[in-house]
Amino acid sequence: MKILVSCANGSGTSLMMMRSVQKAFKRLNIPITQIEHTNLAEGKSTAKQYDMVFTTTNFFDMFKDAQSKGVQVIGVKNVMSDKEVEQHVREDTDLVK
């Protein structure tokens, strides 16, 4: 699974969210082959190269183009909550059976 984590500046928030995604996927036993964190501008332009994009809820709509190409986009409220990430993966994807 190739994952992109994107926030406004691509540093603090996306790095914290990336750690949450890694914890949640490890707990769910879903392998991550590649995970990157980046700013919104780069994220929007490269999102189609990934299987899944995580971003904060206020930037969710900026990834509509990637969604139309089949990329799963998940908006997260609390970027430090691996439990919220896990809940979204369980409820919003077909990765967990």
mmCIF file of C-alpha atoms in Angstrom, residues 20-51:
data_model
loop_
_atom_site.group_PDB
_atom_site.id
_atom_site.type_symbol
_atom_site.label_atom_id
_atom_site.label_comp_id
_atom_site.label_asym_id
_atom_site.label_seq_id
_atom_site.Cartn_x
_atom_site.Cartn_y
_atom_site.Cartn_z
ATOM 1 C CA SER A 20 -0.625 7.849 13.456
ATOM 2 C CA VAL A 21 -1.201 6.150 10.101
ATOM 3 C CA GLN A 22 1.801 3.865 10.641
ATOM 4 C CA LYS A 23 0.556 2.841 14.106
ATOM 5 C CA ALA A 24 -2.973 2.182 12.880
ATOM 6 C CA PHE A 25 -1.878 0.152 9.856
ATOM 7 C CA LYS A 26 0.504 -1.895 12.003
ATOM 8 C CA ARG A 27 -2.317 -2.672 14.429
ATOM 9 C CA LEU A 28 -4.589 -3.591 11.501
ATOM 10 C CA ASN A 29 -1.811 -5.739 10.014
ATOM 11 C CA ILE A 30 -1.957 -3.882 6.679
ATOM 12 C CA PRO A 31 1.475 -3.605 5.044
ATOM 13 C CA ILE A 32 2.705 -0.189 3.904
ATOM 14 C CA THR A 33 5.158 -0.399 1.022
ATOM 15 C CA GLN A 34 5.733 3.358 0.843
ATOM 16 C CA ILE A 35 4.614 6.311 2.973
ATOM 17 C CA GLU A 36 5.463 9.952 2.357
ATOM 18 C CA HIS A 37 4.392 13.232 3.910
ATOM 19 C CA THR A 38 4.230 16.475 1.968
ATOM 20 C CA ASN A 39 2.639 19.897 1.595
ATOM 21 C CA LEU A 40 -0.690 20.466 -0.153
ATOM 22 C CA ALA A 41 0.679 21.762 -3.446
ATOM 23 C CA GLU A 42 2.931 18.759 -3.952
ATOM 24 C CA GLY A 43 0.330 16.420 -2.485
ATOM 25 C CA LYS A 44 -2.341 17.491 -4.953
ATOM 26 C CA SER A 45 0.003 17.035 -7.893
ATOM 27 C CA THR A 46 1.308 13.600 -6.834
ATOM 28 C CA ALA A 47 -1.741 12.076 -5.102
ATOM 29 C CA LYS A 48 -2.665 9.952 -8.131
ATOM 30 C CA GLN A 49 0.553 7.979 -7.679
ATOM 31 C CA TYR A 50 -0.656 6.617 -4.321
ATOM 32 C CA ASP A 51 -3.296 4.134 -3.220
#
